[in-house]
mmCIF file of C-alpha atoms in Angstrom:
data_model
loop_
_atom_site.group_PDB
_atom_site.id
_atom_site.type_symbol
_atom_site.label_atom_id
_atom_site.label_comp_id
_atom_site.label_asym_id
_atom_site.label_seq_id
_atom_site.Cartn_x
_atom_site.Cartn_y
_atom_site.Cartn_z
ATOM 1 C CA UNK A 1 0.000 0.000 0.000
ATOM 2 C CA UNK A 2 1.713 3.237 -0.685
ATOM 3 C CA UNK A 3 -0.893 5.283 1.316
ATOM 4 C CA UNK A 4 -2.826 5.742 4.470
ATOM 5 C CA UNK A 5 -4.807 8.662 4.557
ATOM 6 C CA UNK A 6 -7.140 10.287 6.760
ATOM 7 C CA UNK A 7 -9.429 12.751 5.913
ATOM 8 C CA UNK A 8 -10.148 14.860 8.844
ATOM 9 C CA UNK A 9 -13.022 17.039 7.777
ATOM 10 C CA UNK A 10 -14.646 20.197 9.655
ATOM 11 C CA UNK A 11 -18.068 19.443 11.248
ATOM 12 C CA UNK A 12 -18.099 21.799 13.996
ATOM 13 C CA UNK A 13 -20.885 24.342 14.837
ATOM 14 C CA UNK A 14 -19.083 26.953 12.082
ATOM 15 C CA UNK A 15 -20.397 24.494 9.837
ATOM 16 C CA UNK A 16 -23.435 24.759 8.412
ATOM 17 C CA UNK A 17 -25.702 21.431 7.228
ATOM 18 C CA UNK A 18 -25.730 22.856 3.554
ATOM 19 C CA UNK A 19 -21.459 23.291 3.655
ATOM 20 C CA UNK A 20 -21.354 19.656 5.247
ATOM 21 C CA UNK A 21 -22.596 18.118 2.124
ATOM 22 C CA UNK A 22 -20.600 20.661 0.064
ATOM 23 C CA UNK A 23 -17.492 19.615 1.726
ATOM 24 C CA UNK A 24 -18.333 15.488 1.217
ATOM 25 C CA UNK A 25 -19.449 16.242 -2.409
ATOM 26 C CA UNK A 26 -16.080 18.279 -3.066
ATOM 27 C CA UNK A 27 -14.150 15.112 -1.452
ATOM 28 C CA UNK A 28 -16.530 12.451 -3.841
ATOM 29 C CA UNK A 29 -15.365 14.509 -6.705
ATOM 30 C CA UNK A 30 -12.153 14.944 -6.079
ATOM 31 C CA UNK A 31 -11.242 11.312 -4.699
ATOM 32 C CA UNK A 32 -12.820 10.265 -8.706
ATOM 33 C CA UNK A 33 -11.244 13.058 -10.491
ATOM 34 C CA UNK A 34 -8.668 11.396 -13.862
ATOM 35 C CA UNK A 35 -5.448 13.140 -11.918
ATOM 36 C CA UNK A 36 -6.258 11.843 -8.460
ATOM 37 C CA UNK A 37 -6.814 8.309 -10.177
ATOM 38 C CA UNK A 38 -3.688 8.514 -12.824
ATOM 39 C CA UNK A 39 -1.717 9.727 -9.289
ATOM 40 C CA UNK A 40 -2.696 6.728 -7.602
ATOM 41 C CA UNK A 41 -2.031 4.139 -10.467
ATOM 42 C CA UNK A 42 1.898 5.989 -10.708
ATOM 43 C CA UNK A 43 2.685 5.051 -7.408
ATOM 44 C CA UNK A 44 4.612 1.663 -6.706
ATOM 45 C CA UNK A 45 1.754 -0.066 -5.712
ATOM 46 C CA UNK A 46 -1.045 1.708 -7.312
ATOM 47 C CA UNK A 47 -3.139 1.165 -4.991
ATOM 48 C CA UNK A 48 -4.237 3.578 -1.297
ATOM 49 C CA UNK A 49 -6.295 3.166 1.775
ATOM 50 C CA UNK A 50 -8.448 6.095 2.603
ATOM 51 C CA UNK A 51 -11.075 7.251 5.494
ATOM 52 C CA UNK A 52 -13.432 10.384 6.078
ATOM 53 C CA UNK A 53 -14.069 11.572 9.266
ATOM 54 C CA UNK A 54 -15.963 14.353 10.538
ATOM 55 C CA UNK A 55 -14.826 15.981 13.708
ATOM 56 C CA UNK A 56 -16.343 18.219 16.179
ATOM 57 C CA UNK A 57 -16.650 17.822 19.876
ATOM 58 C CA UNK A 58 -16.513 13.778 18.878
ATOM 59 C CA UNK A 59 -15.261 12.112 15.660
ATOM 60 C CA UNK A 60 -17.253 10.283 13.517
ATOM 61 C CA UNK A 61 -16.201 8.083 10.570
ATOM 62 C CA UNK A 62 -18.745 9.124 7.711
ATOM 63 C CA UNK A 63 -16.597 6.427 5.077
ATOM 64 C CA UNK A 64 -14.802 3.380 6.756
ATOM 65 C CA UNK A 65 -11.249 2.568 5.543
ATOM 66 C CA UNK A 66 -11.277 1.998 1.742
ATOM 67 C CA UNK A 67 -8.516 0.675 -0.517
ATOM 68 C CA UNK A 68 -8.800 2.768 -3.589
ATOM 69 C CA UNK A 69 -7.053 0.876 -6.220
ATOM 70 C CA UNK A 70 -8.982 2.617 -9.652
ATOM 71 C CA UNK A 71 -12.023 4.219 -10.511
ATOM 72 C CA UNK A 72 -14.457 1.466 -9.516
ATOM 73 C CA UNK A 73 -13.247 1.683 -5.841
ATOM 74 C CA UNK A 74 -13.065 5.592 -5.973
ATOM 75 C CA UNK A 75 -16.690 5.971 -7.218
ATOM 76 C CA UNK A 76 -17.920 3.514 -4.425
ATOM 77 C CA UNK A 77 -15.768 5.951 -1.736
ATOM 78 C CA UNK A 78 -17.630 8.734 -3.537
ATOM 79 C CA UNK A 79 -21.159 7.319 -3.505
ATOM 80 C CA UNK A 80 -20.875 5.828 0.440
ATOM 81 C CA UNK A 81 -19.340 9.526 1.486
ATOM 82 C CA UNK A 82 -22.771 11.434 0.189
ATOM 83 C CA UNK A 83 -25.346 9.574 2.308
ATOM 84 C CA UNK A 84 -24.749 9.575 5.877
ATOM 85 C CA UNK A 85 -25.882 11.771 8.307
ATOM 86 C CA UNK A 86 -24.128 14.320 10.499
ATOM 87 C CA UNK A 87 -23.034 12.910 13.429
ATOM 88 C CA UNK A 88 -20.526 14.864 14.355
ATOM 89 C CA UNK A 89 -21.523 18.319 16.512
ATOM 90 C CA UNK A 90 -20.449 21.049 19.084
ATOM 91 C CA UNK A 91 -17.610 22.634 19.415
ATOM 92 C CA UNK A 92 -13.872 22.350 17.764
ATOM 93 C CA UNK A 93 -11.755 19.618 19.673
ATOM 94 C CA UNK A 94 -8.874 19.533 17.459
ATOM 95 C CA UNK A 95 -6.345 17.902 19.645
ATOM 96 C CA UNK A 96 -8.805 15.142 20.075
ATOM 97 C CA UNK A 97 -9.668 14.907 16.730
ATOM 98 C CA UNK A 98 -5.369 14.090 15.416
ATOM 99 C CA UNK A 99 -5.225 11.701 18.286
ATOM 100 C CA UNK A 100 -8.757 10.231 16.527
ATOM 101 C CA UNK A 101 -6.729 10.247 12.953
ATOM 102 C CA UNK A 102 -3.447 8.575 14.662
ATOM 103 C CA UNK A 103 -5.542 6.223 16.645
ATOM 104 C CA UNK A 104 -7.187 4.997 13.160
ATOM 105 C CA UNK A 105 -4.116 4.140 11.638
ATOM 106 C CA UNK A 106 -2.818 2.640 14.094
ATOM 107 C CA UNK A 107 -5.476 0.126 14.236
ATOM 108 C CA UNK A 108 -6.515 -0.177 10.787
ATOM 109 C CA UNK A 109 -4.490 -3.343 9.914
ATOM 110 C CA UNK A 110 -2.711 -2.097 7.092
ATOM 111 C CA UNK A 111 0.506 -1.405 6.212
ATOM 112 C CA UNK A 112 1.239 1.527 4.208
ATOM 113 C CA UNK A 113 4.446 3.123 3.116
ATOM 114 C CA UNK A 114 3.495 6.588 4.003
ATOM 115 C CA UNK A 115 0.922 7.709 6.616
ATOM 116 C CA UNK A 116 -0.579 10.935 6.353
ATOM 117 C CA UNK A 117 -3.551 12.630 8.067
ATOM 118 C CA UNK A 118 -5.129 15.279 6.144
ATOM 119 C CA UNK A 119 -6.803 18.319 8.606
ATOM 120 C CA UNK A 120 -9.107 20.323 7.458
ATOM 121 C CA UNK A 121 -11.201 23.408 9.021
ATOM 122 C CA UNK A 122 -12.046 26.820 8.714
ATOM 123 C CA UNK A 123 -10.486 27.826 12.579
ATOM 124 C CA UNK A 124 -8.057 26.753 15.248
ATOM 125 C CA UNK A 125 -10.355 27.744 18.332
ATOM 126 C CA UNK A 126 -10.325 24.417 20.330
ATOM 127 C CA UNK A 127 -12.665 24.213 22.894
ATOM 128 C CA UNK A 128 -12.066 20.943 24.720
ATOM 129 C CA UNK A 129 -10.142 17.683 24.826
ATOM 130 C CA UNK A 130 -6.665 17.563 24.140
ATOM 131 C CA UNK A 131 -4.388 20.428 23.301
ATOM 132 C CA UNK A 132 -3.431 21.161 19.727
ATOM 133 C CA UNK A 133 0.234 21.142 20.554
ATOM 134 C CA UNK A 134 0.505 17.970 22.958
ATOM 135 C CA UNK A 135 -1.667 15.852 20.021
ATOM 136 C CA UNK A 136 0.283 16.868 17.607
ATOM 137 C CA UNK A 137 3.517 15.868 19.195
ATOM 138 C CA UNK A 138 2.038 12.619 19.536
ATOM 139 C CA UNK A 139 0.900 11.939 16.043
ATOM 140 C CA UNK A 140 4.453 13.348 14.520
ATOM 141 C CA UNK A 141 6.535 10.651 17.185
ATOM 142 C CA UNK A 142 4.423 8.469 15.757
ATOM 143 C CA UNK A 143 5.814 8.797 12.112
ATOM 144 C CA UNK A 144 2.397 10.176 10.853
ATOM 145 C CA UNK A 145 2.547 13.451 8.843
ATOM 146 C CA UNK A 146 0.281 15.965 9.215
ATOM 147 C CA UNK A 147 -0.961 17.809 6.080
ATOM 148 C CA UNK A 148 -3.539 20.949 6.263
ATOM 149 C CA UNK A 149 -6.255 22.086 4.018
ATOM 150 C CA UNK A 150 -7.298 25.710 5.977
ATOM 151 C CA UNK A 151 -10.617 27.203 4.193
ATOM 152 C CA UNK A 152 -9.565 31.305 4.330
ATOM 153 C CA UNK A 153 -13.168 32.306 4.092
ATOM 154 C CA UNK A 154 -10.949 36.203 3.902
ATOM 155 C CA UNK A 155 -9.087 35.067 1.268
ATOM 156 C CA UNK A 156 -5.078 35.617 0.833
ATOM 157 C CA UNK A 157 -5.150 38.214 3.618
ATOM 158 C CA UNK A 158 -7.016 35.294 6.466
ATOM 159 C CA UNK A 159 -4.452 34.358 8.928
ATOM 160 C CA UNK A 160 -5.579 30.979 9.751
ATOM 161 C CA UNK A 161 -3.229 29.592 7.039
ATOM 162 C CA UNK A 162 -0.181 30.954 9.059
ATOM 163 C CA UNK A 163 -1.322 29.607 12.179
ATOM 164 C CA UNK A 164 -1.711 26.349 10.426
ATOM 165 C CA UNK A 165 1.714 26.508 9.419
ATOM 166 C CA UNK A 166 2.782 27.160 13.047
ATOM 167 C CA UNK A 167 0.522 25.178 15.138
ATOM 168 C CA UNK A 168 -0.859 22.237 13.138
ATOM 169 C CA UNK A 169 1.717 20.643 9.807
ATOM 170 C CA UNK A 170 4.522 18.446 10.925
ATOM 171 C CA UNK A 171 6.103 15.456 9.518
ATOM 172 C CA UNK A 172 8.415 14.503 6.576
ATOM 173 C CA UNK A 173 7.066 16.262 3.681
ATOM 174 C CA UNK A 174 4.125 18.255 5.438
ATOM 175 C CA UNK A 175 2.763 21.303 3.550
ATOM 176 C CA UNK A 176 -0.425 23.598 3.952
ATOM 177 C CA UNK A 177 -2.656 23.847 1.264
ATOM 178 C CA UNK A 178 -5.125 26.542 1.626
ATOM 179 C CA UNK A 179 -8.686 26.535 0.177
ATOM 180 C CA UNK A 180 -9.597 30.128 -0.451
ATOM 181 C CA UNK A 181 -12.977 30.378 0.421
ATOM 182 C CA UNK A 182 -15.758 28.091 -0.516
ATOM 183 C CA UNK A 183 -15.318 28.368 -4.279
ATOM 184 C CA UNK A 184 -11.855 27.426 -4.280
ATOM 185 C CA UNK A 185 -12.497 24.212 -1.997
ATOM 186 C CA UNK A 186 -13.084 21.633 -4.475
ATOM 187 C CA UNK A 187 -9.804 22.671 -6.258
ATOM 188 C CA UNK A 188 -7.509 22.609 -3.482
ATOM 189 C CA UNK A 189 -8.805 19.380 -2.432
ATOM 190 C CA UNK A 190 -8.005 17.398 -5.251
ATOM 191 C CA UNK A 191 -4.801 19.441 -5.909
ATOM 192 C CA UNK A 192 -3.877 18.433 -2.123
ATOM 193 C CA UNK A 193 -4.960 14.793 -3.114
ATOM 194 C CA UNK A 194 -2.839 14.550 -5.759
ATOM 195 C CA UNK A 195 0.581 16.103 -4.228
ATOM 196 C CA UNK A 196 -0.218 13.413 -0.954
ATOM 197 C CA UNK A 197 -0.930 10.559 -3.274
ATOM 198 C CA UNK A 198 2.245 11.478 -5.360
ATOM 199 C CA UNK A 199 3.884 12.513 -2.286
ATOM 200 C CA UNK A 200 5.306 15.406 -4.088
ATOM 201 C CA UNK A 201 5.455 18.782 -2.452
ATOM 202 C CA UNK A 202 3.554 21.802 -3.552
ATOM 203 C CA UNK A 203 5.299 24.464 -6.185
ATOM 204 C CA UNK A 204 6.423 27.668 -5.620
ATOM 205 C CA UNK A 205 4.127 30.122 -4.133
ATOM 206 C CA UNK A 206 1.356 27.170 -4.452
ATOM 207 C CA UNK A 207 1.205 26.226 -1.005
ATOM 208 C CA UNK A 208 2.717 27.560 2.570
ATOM 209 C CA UNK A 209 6.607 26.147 3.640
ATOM 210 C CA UNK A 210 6.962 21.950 4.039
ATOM 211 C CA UNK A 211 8.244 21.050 6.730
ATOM 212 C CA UNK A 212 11.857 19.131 5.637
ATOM 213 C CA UNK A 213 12.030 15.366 6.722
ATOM 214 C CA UNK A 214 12.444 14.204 10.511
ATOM 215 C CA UNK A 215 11.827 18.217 11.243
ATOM 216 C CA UNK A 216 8.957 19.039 14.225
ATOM 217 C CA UNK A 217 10.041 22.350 14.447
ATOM 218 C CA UNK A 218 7.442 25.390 12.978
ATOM 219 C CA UNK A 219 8.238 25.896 9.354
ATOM 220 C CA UNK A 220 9.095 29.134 7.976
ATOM 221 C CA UNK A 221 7.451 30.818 4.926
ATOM 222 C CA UNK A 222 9.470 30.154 1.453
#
């Protein structure tokens, strides 16, 4: 397997019912797009193991682990992600909710080459559970990258993606993505997708600073 990857999606109180399914139907499209498929059959194996999950106050897995090895796999990932209900709700618990993504893979009975948990959310208040810092010092000594998708409803000027950068990416590899705003989340979803799958970095001005390999330590801006 050349890829474990969870999805940690937004599902806190910020989120609204109609942006929920937005979110899962941007994920469905982007988890079936040609790239993310020709990215997954380039790797060694061809072949990745993927999982959804909503957080909030609790964590909820909407889509159970999948191996995604072409499109019918993808398009059944797609089509299970669009039905459930939300069962995720209150308030952001964001250390809780990494320790929720490291706890999945490490339990998940399959061995990937890469492990990566993908955090997404549109702040970095966190209300309750475990700190932000102290979870994500676990995860990283754990060997699990953390990559982060930050939706800047403010556009270019919205700090969170800085703060993301300091507080939440970690890991060989690790890069913030930013979605800018609503209308630019289905793009930077499956352009994150691809870059994770590939596990390629983003270019240039694309992305905020990686963080180099075996380095814990807050990245810098490029």
């Amino acid at each position: 397997m050349d890829l474990e990857l969870v999805l940690l999606a937004d599902a806190s109180g910020s989120i609204t019912q109609s942006e929920i399914i937005f979110q899962r139907q941007g994920y469905a499209a982007a988890i079936t797009d040609p790239a993310v498929l020709a990215a997954i059959r380039s790797n060694l194996t061809g072949t990745i193991a993927v999982i959804y999950v909503e957080w909030a106050a609790n964590q909820v897995a909407v889509v159970d682990w999948t191996v995604i090895d072409g499109e019918p796999a993808a398009r059944a990932f797609a089509e299970a992600l669009l039905g459930p209900p939300r069962l995720a709700t209150g308030r952001n618990a964001i250390g809780d909710a990494l320790l929720e993504g490291k706890r999945l893979i490490e339990t998940n009975r399959i061995t990937g080459l890469r492990r990566v948990i993908d955090f997404s959310s549109d702040s970095l208040g966190n209300f309750s559970g475990v700190g932000i810092a102290a979870a994500r010092a676990e995860v990283l000594a754990a060997g699990i990258t953390i990559n982060g998708l930050p939706i800047l409803d403010d556009g270019e000027g919205d700090p969170l993606a800085d703060l993301y950068q300091a507080e939440i990416i970690g890991g060989p590899g690790a890069f913030v993505l930013p979605a800018y705003g609503r209308e630019g989340f289905v793009t930077a979803v499956r352009r994150k997708l691809i870059l994770e799958i590939a596990g390629k970095l983003p270019d240039p001005g694309e992305g905020l600073a990686v963080v180099v390999a075996g380095d814990v330590s807050p990245p810098t801006k490029p």
